[in-house]
mmCIF file of C-alpha atoms in Angstrom:
data_model
loop_
_atom_site.group_PDB
_atom_site.id
_atom_site.type_symbol
_atom_site.label_atom_id
_atom_site.label_comp_id
_atom_site.label_asym_id
_atom_site.label_seq_id
_atom_site.Cartn_x
_atom_site.Cartn_y
_atom_site.Cartn_z
ATOM 1 C CA UNK A 991 37.860 -48.355 75.356
ATOM 2 C CA UNK A 992 39.178 -44.971 74.175
ATOM 3 C CA UNK A 993 42.846 -44.285 74.778
ATOM 4 C CA UNK A 994 43.716 -41.302 76.928
ATOM 5 C CA UNK A 995 45.435 -38.493 75.114
ATOM 6 C CA UNK A 996 49.203 -38.606 74.809
ATOM 7 C CA UNK A 997 51.178 -35.485 74.052
ATOM 8 C CA UNK A 998 54.612 -35.121 72.513
ATOM 9 C CA UNK A 999 56.796 -32.128 71.756
ATOM 10 C CA UNK A 1000 59.362 -32.131 68.984
ATOM 11 C CA UNK A 1001 62.467 -30.196 70.102
ATOM 12 C CA UNK A 1002 64.048 -28.373 67.189
ATOM 13 C CA UNK A 1003 66.587 -25.947 68.651
ATOM 14 C CA UNK A 1004 70.113 -27.056 69.620
ATOM 15 C CA UNK A 1005 71.345 -26.130 73.085
ATOM 16 C CA UNK A 1006 74.492 -26.664 75.143
ATOM 17 C CA UNK A 1007 74.547 -29.278 77.909
ATOM 18 C CA UNK A 1008 72.907 -27.545 80.877
ATOM 19 C CA UNK A 1009 70.532 -25.536 78.684
ATOM 20 C CA UNK A 1010 69.419 -28.724 76.937
ATOM 21 C CA UNK A 1011 68.841 -30.425 80.269
ATOM 22 C CA UNK A 1012 66.787 -27.467 81.536
ATOM 23 C CA UNK A 1013 64.668 -27.571 78.398
ATOM 24 C CA UNK A 1014 64.081 -31.299 78.797
ATOM 25 C CA UNK A 1015 63.085 -30.875 82.436
ATOM 26 C CA UNK A 1016 60.660 -28.161 81.356
ATOM 27 C CA UNK A 1017 59.056 -30.628 78.914
ATOM 28 C CA UNK A 1018 58.471 -32.942 81.856
ATOM 29 C CA UNK A 1019 57.153 -30.166 84.111
ATOM 30 C CA UNK A 1020 54.609 -29.111 81.492
ATOM 31 C CA UNK A 1021 53.089 -32.588 81.385
ATOM 32 C CA UNK A 1022 54.234 -33.873 78.007
ATOM 33 C CA UNK A 1023 54.292 -37.649 77.720
ATOM 34 C CA UNK A 1024 56.961 -37.910 75.014
ATOM 35 C CA UNK A 1025 60.045 -35.794 74.351
ATOM 36 C CA UNK A 1026 60.941 -36.049 70.674
ATOM 37 C CA UNK A 1027 63.830 -35.030 68.434
ATOM 38 C CA UNK A 1028 63.694 -34.877 64.611
ATOM 39 C CA UNK A 1029 66.398 -35.855 62.115
ATOM 40 C CA UNK A 1030 67.168 -32.829 59.949
ATOM 41 C CA UNK A 1031 70.553 -31.332 59.185
ATOM 42 C CA UNK A 1032 71.377 -28.264 61.313
ATOM 43 C CA UNK A 1033 69.031 -29.488 64.055
ATOM 44 C CA UNK A 1034 70.036 -31.587 67.093
ATOM 45 C CA UNK A 1035 71.367 -35.070 66.380
ATOM 46 C CA UNK A 1036 68.624 -37.373 67.691
ATOM 47 C CA UNK A 1037 70.368 -40.161 69.585
ATOM 48 C CA UNK A 1038 72.823 -38.187 71.773
ATOM 49 C CA UNK A 1039 70.084 -35.631 72.406
ATOM 50 C CA UNK A 1040 67.728 -38.331 73.678
ATOM 51 C CA UNK A 1041 70.394 -39.921 75.876
ATOM 52 C CA UNK A 1042 71.011 -36.519 77.476
ATOM 53 C CA UNK A 1043 67.246 -36.066 77.872
ATOM 54 C CA UNK A 1044 67.020 -39.399 79.664
ATOM 55 C CA UNK A 1045 69.564 -38.226 82.247
ATOM 56 C CA UNK A 1046 67.673 -34.969 82.797
ATOM 57 C CA UNK A 1047 64.181 -36.462 83.167
ATOM 58 C CA UNK A 1048 62.425 -39.387 84.787
ATOM 59 C CA UNK A 1049 58.933 -39.747 83.310
ATOM 60 C CA UNK A 1050 58.650 -38.865 79.588
ATOM 61 C CA UNK A 1051 59.272 -41.407 76.913
ATOM 62 C CA UNK A 1052 61.896 -40.389 74.360
ATOM 63 C CA UNK A 1053 61.333 -40.546 70.640
ATOM 64 C CA UNK A 1054 62.898 -39.902 67.267
ATOM 65 C CA UNK A 1055 60.341 -37.941 65.275
ATOM 66 C CA UNK A 1056 61.268 -39.070 62.774
ATOM 67 C CA UNK A 1057 64.549 -40.501 61.567
ATOM 68 C CA UNK A 1058 65.282 -39.971 57.892
ATOM 69 C CA UNK A 1059 66.204 -43.585 57.214
ATOM 70 C CA UNK A 1060 68.082 -42.569 54.044
ATOM 71 C CA UNK A 1061 70.765 -41.155 56.364
ATOM 72 C CA UNK A 1062 71.278 -44.555 57.998
ATOM 73 C CA UNK A 1063 72.729 -47.923 57.129
ATOM 74 C CA UNK A 1064 70.143 -50.320 58.616
ATOM 75 C CA UNK A 1065 72.633 -52.547 60.457
ATOM 76 C CA UNK A 1066 74.553 -49.607 61.920
ATOM 77 C CA UNK A 1067 71.252 -48.012 62.875
ATOM 78 C CA UNK A 1068 70.359 -51.155 64.816
ATOM 79 C CA UNK A 1069 73.499 -50.637 66.913
ATOM 80 C CA UNK A 1070 72.549 -46.997 67.593
ATOM 81 C CA UNK A 1071 69.016 -47.998 68.562
ATOM 82 C CA UNK A 1072 70.157 -50.816 70.850
ATOM 83 C CA UNK A 1073 72.663 -48.580 72.647
ATOM 84 C CA UNK A 1074 70.193 -45.714 72.991
ATOM 85 C CA UNK A 1075 67.507 -48.061 74.277
ATOM 86 C CA UNK A 1076 69.891 -49.268 76.982
ATOM 87 C CA UNK A 1077 71.066 -45.789 77.967
ATOM 88 C CA UNK A 1078 67.520 -44.414 78.153
ATOM 89 C CA UNK A 1079 66.298 -47.223 80.393
ATOM 90 C CA UNK A 1080 63.868 -48.636 77.848
ATOM 91 C CA UNK A 1081 62.065 -45.305 77.334
ATOM 92 C CA UNK A 1082 62.892 -45.082 73.620
ATOM 93 C CA UNK A 1083 60.223 -44.848 70.923
ATOM 94 C CA UNK A 1084 61.656 -45.244 67.432
ATOM 95 C CA UNK A 1085 60.066 -43.017 64.811
ATOM 96 C CA UNK A 1086 61.067 -43.682 61.210
ATOM 97 C CA UNK A 1087 60.348 -41.871 57.953
ATOM 98 C CA UNK A 1088 61.505 -41.952 54.353
ATOM 99 C CA UNK A 1089 62.908 -38.412 54.136
ATOM 100 C CA UNK A 1090 61.660 -35.734 51.798
ATOM 101 C CA UNK A 1091 63.918 -32.628 51.736
ATOM 102 C CA UNK A 1092 65.953 -32.743 48.517
ATOM 103 C CA UNK A 1093 68.546 -30.215 49.726
ATOM 104 C CA UNK A 1094 69.435 -32.402 52.716
ATOM 105 C CA UNK A 1095 70.065 -35.411 50.482
ATOM 106 C CA UNK A 1096 72.321 -33.300 48.267
ATOM 107 C CA UNK A 1097 74.294 -31.899 51.235
ATOM 108 C CA UNK A 1098 74.765 -35.436 52.580
ATOM 109 C CA UNK A 1099 75.871 -36.750 49.179
ATOM 110 C CA UNK A 1100 72.918 -39.121 48.949
ATOM 111 C CA UNK A 1101 70.774 -39.886 45.936
ATOM 112 C CA UNK A 1102 67.349 -38.279 46.347
ATOM 113 C CA UNK A 1103 65.771 -40.730 43.927
ATOM 114 C CA UNK A 1104 62.038 -41.207 43.794
ATOM 115 C CA UNK A 1105 59.524 -41.545 46.594
ATOM 116 C CA UNK A 1106 59.455 -45.260 45.761
ATOM 117 C CA UNK A 1107 63.240 -45.494 46.237
ATOM 118 C CA UNK A 1108 63.028 -43.792 49.622
ATOM 119 C CA UNK A 1109 60.187 -46.003 50.839
ATOM 120 C CA UNK A 1110 62.085 -49.082 49.593
ATOM 121 C CA UNK A 1111 64.983 -48.121 51.869
ATOM 122 C CA UNK A 1112 62.642 -47.503 54.788
ATOM 123 C CA UNK A 1113 61.092 -50.921 54.311
ATOM 124 C CA UNK A 1114 64.526 -52.567 54.228
ATOM 125 C CA UNK A 1115 65.402 -50.693 57.402
ATOM 126 C CA UNK A 1116 62.306 -51.935 59.227
ATOM 127 C CA UNK A 1117 63.072 -55.498 58.126
ATOM 128 C CA UNK A 1118 66.679 -55.216 59.311
ATOM 129 C CA UNK A 1119 65.703 -53.783 62.684
ATOM 130 C CA UNK A 1120 63.078 -56.436 63.327
ATOM 131 C CA UNK A 1121 65.663 -59.073 62.409
ATOM 132 C CA UNK A 1122 68.383 -57.776 64.737
ATOM 133 C CA UNK A 1123 66.706 -56.272 67.776
ATOM 134 C CA UNK A 1124 64.238 -58.821 69.174
ATOM 135 C CA UNK A 1125 67.183 -60.367 71.053
ATOM 136 C CA UNK A 1126 68.726 -62.389 68.234
ATOM 137 C CA UNK A 1127 71.927 -60.331 68.376
ATOM 138 C CA UNK A 1128 73.732 -58.473 65.634
ATOM 139 C CA UNK A 1129 76.198 -59.824 63.110
ATOM 140 C CA UNK A 1130 78.734 -60.350 65.876
ATOM 141 C CA UNK A 1131 76.120 -61.753 68.256
ATOM 142 C CA UNK A 1132 76.329 -58.753 70.574
ATOM 143 C CA UNK A 1133 75.064 -55.495 69.039
ATOM 144 C CA UNK A 1134 71.372 -56.099 69.599
ATOM 145 C CA UNK A 1135 71.530 -59.012 71.993
ATOM 146 C CA UNK A 1136 68.876 -58.850 74.650
ATOM 147 C CA UNK A 1137 67.445 -55.519 73.425
ATOM 148 C CA UNK A 1138 63.876 -55.699 72.158
ATOM 149 C CA UNK A 1139 62.842 -53.509 69.273
ATOM 150 C CA UNK A 1140 61.406 -50.284 70.751
ATOM 151 C CA UNK A 1141 57.830 -49.383 69.813
ATOM 152 C CA UNK A 1142 57.866 -48.192 66.209
ATOM 153 C CA UNK A 1143 56.254 -45.001 64.972
ATOM 154 C CA UNK A 1144 56.100 -44.771 61.195
ATOM 155 C CA UNK A 1145 55.217 -41.468 59.577
ATOM 156 C CA UNK A 1146 53.894 -41.050 56.082
ATOM 157 C CA UNK A 1147 51.073 -40.158 53.794
ATOM 158 C CA UNK A 1148 50.886 -42.421 50.741
ATOM 159 C CA UNK A 1149 49.124 -45.793 50.649
ATOM 160 C CA UNK A 1150 52.357 -47.793 50.626
ATOM 161 C CA UNK A 1151 53.690 -45.999 53.713
ATOM 162 C CA UNK A 1152 50.362 -46.391 55.481
ATOM 163 C CA UNK A 1153 50.334 -50.114 54.697
ATOM 164 C CA UNK A 1154 53.857 -50.509 56.064
ATOM 165 C CA UNK A 1155 52.933 -48.571 59.199
ATOM 166 C CA UNK A 1156 49.731 -50.505 59.795
ATOM 167 C CA UNK A 1157 51.667 -53.764 59.529
ATOM 168 C CA UNK A 1158 54.686 -52.958 61.701
ATOM 169 C CA UNK A 1159 54.110 -49.883 63.852
ATOM 170 C CA UNK A 1160 52.668 -49.268 67.282
ATOM 171 C CA UNK A 1161 51.918 -45.725 66.070
ATOM 172 C CA UNK A 1162 50.915 -44.471 62.625
ATOM 173 C CA UNK A 1163 51.921 -40.799 62.373
ATOM 174 C CA UNK A 1164 50.094 -38.433 60.050
ATOM 175 C CA UNK A 1165 51.840 -35.208 59.012
ATOM 176 C CA UNK A 1166 48.626 -33.918 57.468
ATOM 177 C CA UNK A 1167 50.663 -32.727 54.495
ATOM 178 C CA UNK A 1168 51.620 -33.837 51.010
ATOM 179 C CA UNK A 1169 54.298 -32.990 48.465
ATOM 180 C CA UNK A 1170 53.539 -29.639 46.896
ATOM 181 C CA UNK A 1171 52.806 -30.408 43.225
ATOM 182 C CA UNK A 1172 54.235 -27.029 42.209
ATOM 183 C CA UNK A 1173 57.651 -27.818 43.709
ATOM 184 C CA UNK A 1174 60.292 -30.512 43.195
ATOM 185 C CA UNK A 1175 62.414 -29.884 46.297
ATOM 186 C CA UNK A 1176 60.362 -31.814 48.844
ATOM 187 C CA UNK A 1177 58.259 -28.836 49.921
ATOM 188 C CA UNK A 1178 54.999 -29.822 51.583
ATOM 189 C CA UNK A 1179 51.540 -28.314 51.656
ATOM 190 C CA UNK A 1180 48.787 -28.947 54.174
ATOM 191 C CA UNK A 1181 46.074 -31.460 53.372
ATOM 192 C CA UNK A 1182 42.442 -30.552 53.912
ATOM 193 C CA UNK A 1183 40.635 -32.235 56.788
ATOM 194 C CA UNK A 1184 38.675 -34.321 54.288
ATOM 195 C CA UNK A 1185 41.920 -35.535 52.693
ATOM 196 C CA UNK A 1186 43.362 -36.413 56.118
ATOM 197 C CA UNK A 1187 40.186 -38.341 56.862
ATOM 198 C CA UNK A 1188 40.678 -40.324 53.641
ATOM 199 C CA UNK A 1189 44.251 -41.221 54.672
ATOM 200 C CA UNK A 1190 43.032 -42.304 58.098
ATOM 201 C CA UNK A 1191 40.426 -44.548 56.492
ATOM 202 C CA UNK A 1192 43.122 -46.146 54.319
ATOM 203 C CA UNK A 1193 45.294 -46.816 57.380
ATOM 204 C CA UNK A 1194 42.350 -48.295 59.274
ATOM 205 C CA UNK A 1195 41.658 -50.603 56.359
ATOM 206 C CA UNK A 1196 45.236 -51.857 56.330
ATOM 207 C CA UNK A 1197 45.187 -52.332 60.111
ATOM 208 C CA UNK A 1198 42.031 -54.427 59.804
ATOM 209 C CA UNK A 1199 43.718 -56.480 57.091
ATOM 210 C CA UNK A 1200 46.730 -57.215 59.306
ATOM 211 C CA UNK A 1201 44.785 -57.530 62.555
ATOM 212 C CA UNK A 1202 46.718 -54.706 64.201
ATOM 213 C CA UNK A 1203 45.505 -51.815 66.358
ATOM 214 C CA UNK A 1204 48.031 -48.964 66.145
ATOM 215 C CA UNK A 1205 47.620 -45.594 67.802
ATOM 216 C CA UNK A 1206 47.213 -42.628 65.455
ATOM 217 C CA UNK A 1207 49.429 -39.566 65.853
ATOM 218 C CA UNK A 1208 49.041 -36.123 64.302
ATOM 219 C CA UNK A 1209 51.818 -33.559 63.935
ATOM 220 C CA UNK A 1210 50.376 -30.129 64.692
ATOM 221 C CA UNK A 1211 52.030 -27.447 62.579
ATOM 222 C CA UNK A 1212 50.844 -24.383 64.491
ATOM 223 C CA UNK A 1213 49.197 -23.593 67.836
ATOM 224 C CA UNK A 1214 47.638 -20.151 68.235
ATOM 225 C CA UNK A 1215 45.958 -19.447 71.570
ATOM 226 C CA UNK A 1216 43.590 -16.549 70.915
ATOM 227 C CA UNK A 1217 40.102 -15.266 71.571
ATOM 228 C CA UNK A 1218 39.642 -14.427 67.880
ATOM 229 C CA UNK A 1219 39.907 -17.564 65.770
ATOM 230 C CA UNK A 1220 38.829 -15.866 62.562
ATOM 231 C CA UNK A 1221 41.511 -13.163 62.770
ATOM 232 C CA UNK A 1222 44.211 -15.737 63.566
ATOM 233 C CA UNK A 1223 43.227 -17.894 60.608
ATOM 234 C CA UNK A 1224 43.303 -14.879 58.275
ATOM 235 C CA UNK A 1225 46.923 -14.366 59.317
ATOM 236 C CA UNK A 1226 47.720 -18.018 58.593
ATOM 237 C CA UNK A 1227 45.913 -18.098 55.234
ATOM 238 C CA UNK A 1228 48.939 -17.003 53.118
ATOM 239 C CA UNK A 1229 50.777 -20.161 54.236
ATOM 240 C CA UNK A 1230 48.048 -22.379 52.715
ATOM 241 C CA UNK A 1231 46.597 -20.464 49.745
ATOM 242 C CA UNK A 1232 44.929 -23.616 48.379
ATOM 243 C CA UNK A 1233 42.595 -23.741 51.433
ATOM 244 C CA UNK A 1234 39.921 -21.229 52.405
ATOM 245 C CA UNK A 1235 39.434 -19.918 55.947
ATOM 246 C CA UNK A 1236 36.694 -22.410 56.778
ATOM 247 C CA UNK A 1237 38.903 -25.278 55.645
ATOM 248 C CA UNK A 1238 41.783 -23.937 57.737
ATOM 249 C CA UNK A 1239 39.610 -23.885 60.847
ATOM 250 C CA UNK A 1240 38.729 -27.534 60.185
ATOM 251 C CA UNK A 1241 42.339 -28.747 59.966
ATOM 252 C CA UNK A 1242 43.606 -31.150 62.641
ATOM 253 C CA UNK A 1243 47.119 -29.776 62.030
ATOM 254 C CA UNK A 1244 46.226 -26.200 63.065
ATOM 255 C CA UNK A 1245 45.008 -25.548 66.601
ATOM 256 C CA UNK A 1246 43.471 -22.104 66.931
ATOM 257 C CA UNK A 1247 41.307 -20.588 69.663
ATOM 258 C CA UNK A 1248 41.092 -20.325 73.417
ATOM 259 C CA UNK A 1249 42.459 -23.132 75.567
ATOM 260 C CA UNK A 1250 38.931 -24.494 75.942
ATOM 261 C CA UNK A 1251 38.256 -24.272 72.193
ATOM 262 C CA UNK A 1252 41.491 -26.025 71.319
ATOM 263 C CA UNK A 1253 40.784 -28.770 73.858
ATOM 264 C CA UNK A 1254 37.373 -29.286 72.281
ATOM 265 C CA UNK A 1255 38.930 -29.301 68.810
ATOM 266 C CA UNK A 1256 41.245 -32.105 69.914
ATOM 267 C CA UNK A 1257 38.372 -34.088 71.427
ATOM 268 C CA UNK A 1258 36.501 -33.817 68.124
ATOM 269 C CA UNK A 1259 39.667 -34.812 66.288
ATOM 270 C CA UNK A 1260 40.010 -37.925 68.416
ATOM 271 C CA UNK A 1261 36.448 -38.907 67.512
ATOM 272 C CA UNK A 1262 36.735 -38.057 63.823
ATOM 273 C CA UNK A 1263 40.290 -39.118 62.983
ATOM 274 C CA UNK A 1264 41.371 -41.243 65.928
ATOM 275 C CA UNK A 1265 44.145 -38.809 66.848
ATOM 276 C CA UNK A 1266 44.723 -39.595 70.502
ATOM 277 C CA UNK A 1267 48.475 -38.964 70.263
ATOM 278 C CA UNK A 1268 49.245 -35.324 69.487
ATOM 279 C CA UNK A 1269 52.681 -33.851 68.774
ATOM 280 C CA UNK A 1270 53.413 -30.116 68.731
ATOM 281 C CA UNK A 1271 56.576 -28.313 67.680
ATOM 282 C CA UNK A 1272 58.945 -26.684 70.170
ATOM 283 C CA UNK A 1273 57.795 -23.086 69.521
ATOM 284 C CA UNK A 1274 54.316 -24.071 70.782
ATOM 285 C CA UNK A 1275 55.556 -25.984 73.837
ATOM 286 C CA UNK A 1276 54.614 -23.404 76.473
ATOM 287 C CA UNK A 1277 51.415 -22.137 74.816
ATOM 288 C CA UNK A 1278 50.046 -25.658 74.420
ATOM 289 C CA UNK A 1279 50.694 -26.759 78.007
ATOM 290 C CA UNK A 1280 47.402 -25.326 79.414
ATOM 291 C CA UNK A 1281 45.539 -27.384 76.800
ATOM 292 C CA UNK A 1282 47.197 -30.528 78.170
ATOM 293 C CA UNK A 1283 46.056 -29.602 81.668
ATOM 294 C CA UNK A 1284 42.514 -28.923 80.416
ATOM 295 C CA UNK A 1285 42.277 -32.286 78.666
ATOM 296 C CA UNK A 1286 43.787 -34.170 81.594
ATOM 297 C CA UNK A 1287 41.069 -32.788 83.874
ATOM 298 C CA UNK A 1288 38.441 -34.156 81.516
ATOM 299 C CA UNK A 1289 39.807 -37.682 81.223
ATOM 300 C CA UNK A 1290 38.060 -40.502 83.002
ATOM 301 C CA UNK A 1291 40.016 -42.802 85.331
ATOM 302 C CA UNK A 1292 40.812 -46.122 83.742
ATOM 303 C CA UNK A 1293 41.134 -44.898 80.171
ATOM 304 C CA UNK A 1294 43.782 -46.713 78.158
ATOM 305 C CA UNK A 1295 47.258 -45.231 77.908
ATOM 306 C CA UNK A 1296 48.212 -46.100 74.337
ATOM 307 C CA UNK A 1297 51.801 -47.180 73.734
ATOM 308 C CA UNK A 1298 53.536 -48.371 76.872
#
């Protein structure tokens, strides 16, 4: 049975108390299923932001999207997760990633290392969390006691990350991007739809190997609601010079067209890639909301709900 669509929005802009609460309530009003906060320097700190969001809302789940695990000692992170899970009434979804922005590592005084080093730390973090949070308690017997591990979302692109996600995560998140080979600072460039499809196939193979059935998430980089798709894509082309206009129109990470066209693009994406869980960035929050309403009208009663 196909899962119903789930929609998340990743909130990027800091705001003071009441303004943050109003923004979170607006997320709920617009029909988003998950309110998410990333983990980049100069952006909102994820855990206090999600606790405040829990007090301002009733329905949406609350997710980190995604934590840079290099910023976190795994045992201390388990305490943060357990406390946040309690304070959000069990609505927490824990998204984890390996980190990729070199400048942030340098500002934080952390070794950037290699991609292998960063994935090693992520894997140790997952192991530590699964050891502490299923109710076994922390080192003092209290930190994680009685708090189950929230549903995990693991984001990545390489085979090792996809294997880890397929083994441990309720959600495998695809950024649809890769390290830009011309840069050494962690800059990313968009993958073609064919390349995304290859990554999805790899993840499905690992899931079959482990006997798991994770949901698949895609992070949408841009939403452009327009009656002229071709003109909009020509404007976006300079941001992805390695892809032609036809390839840009085929990307699951760019949603361009009328509300109806975008809704149909997402339906095709669910069939082709399995992307039933769609995350947009805060600047697209309002523009994307009519697409949510359009897709909700087309869903059949009784469809599965994905992560619960």
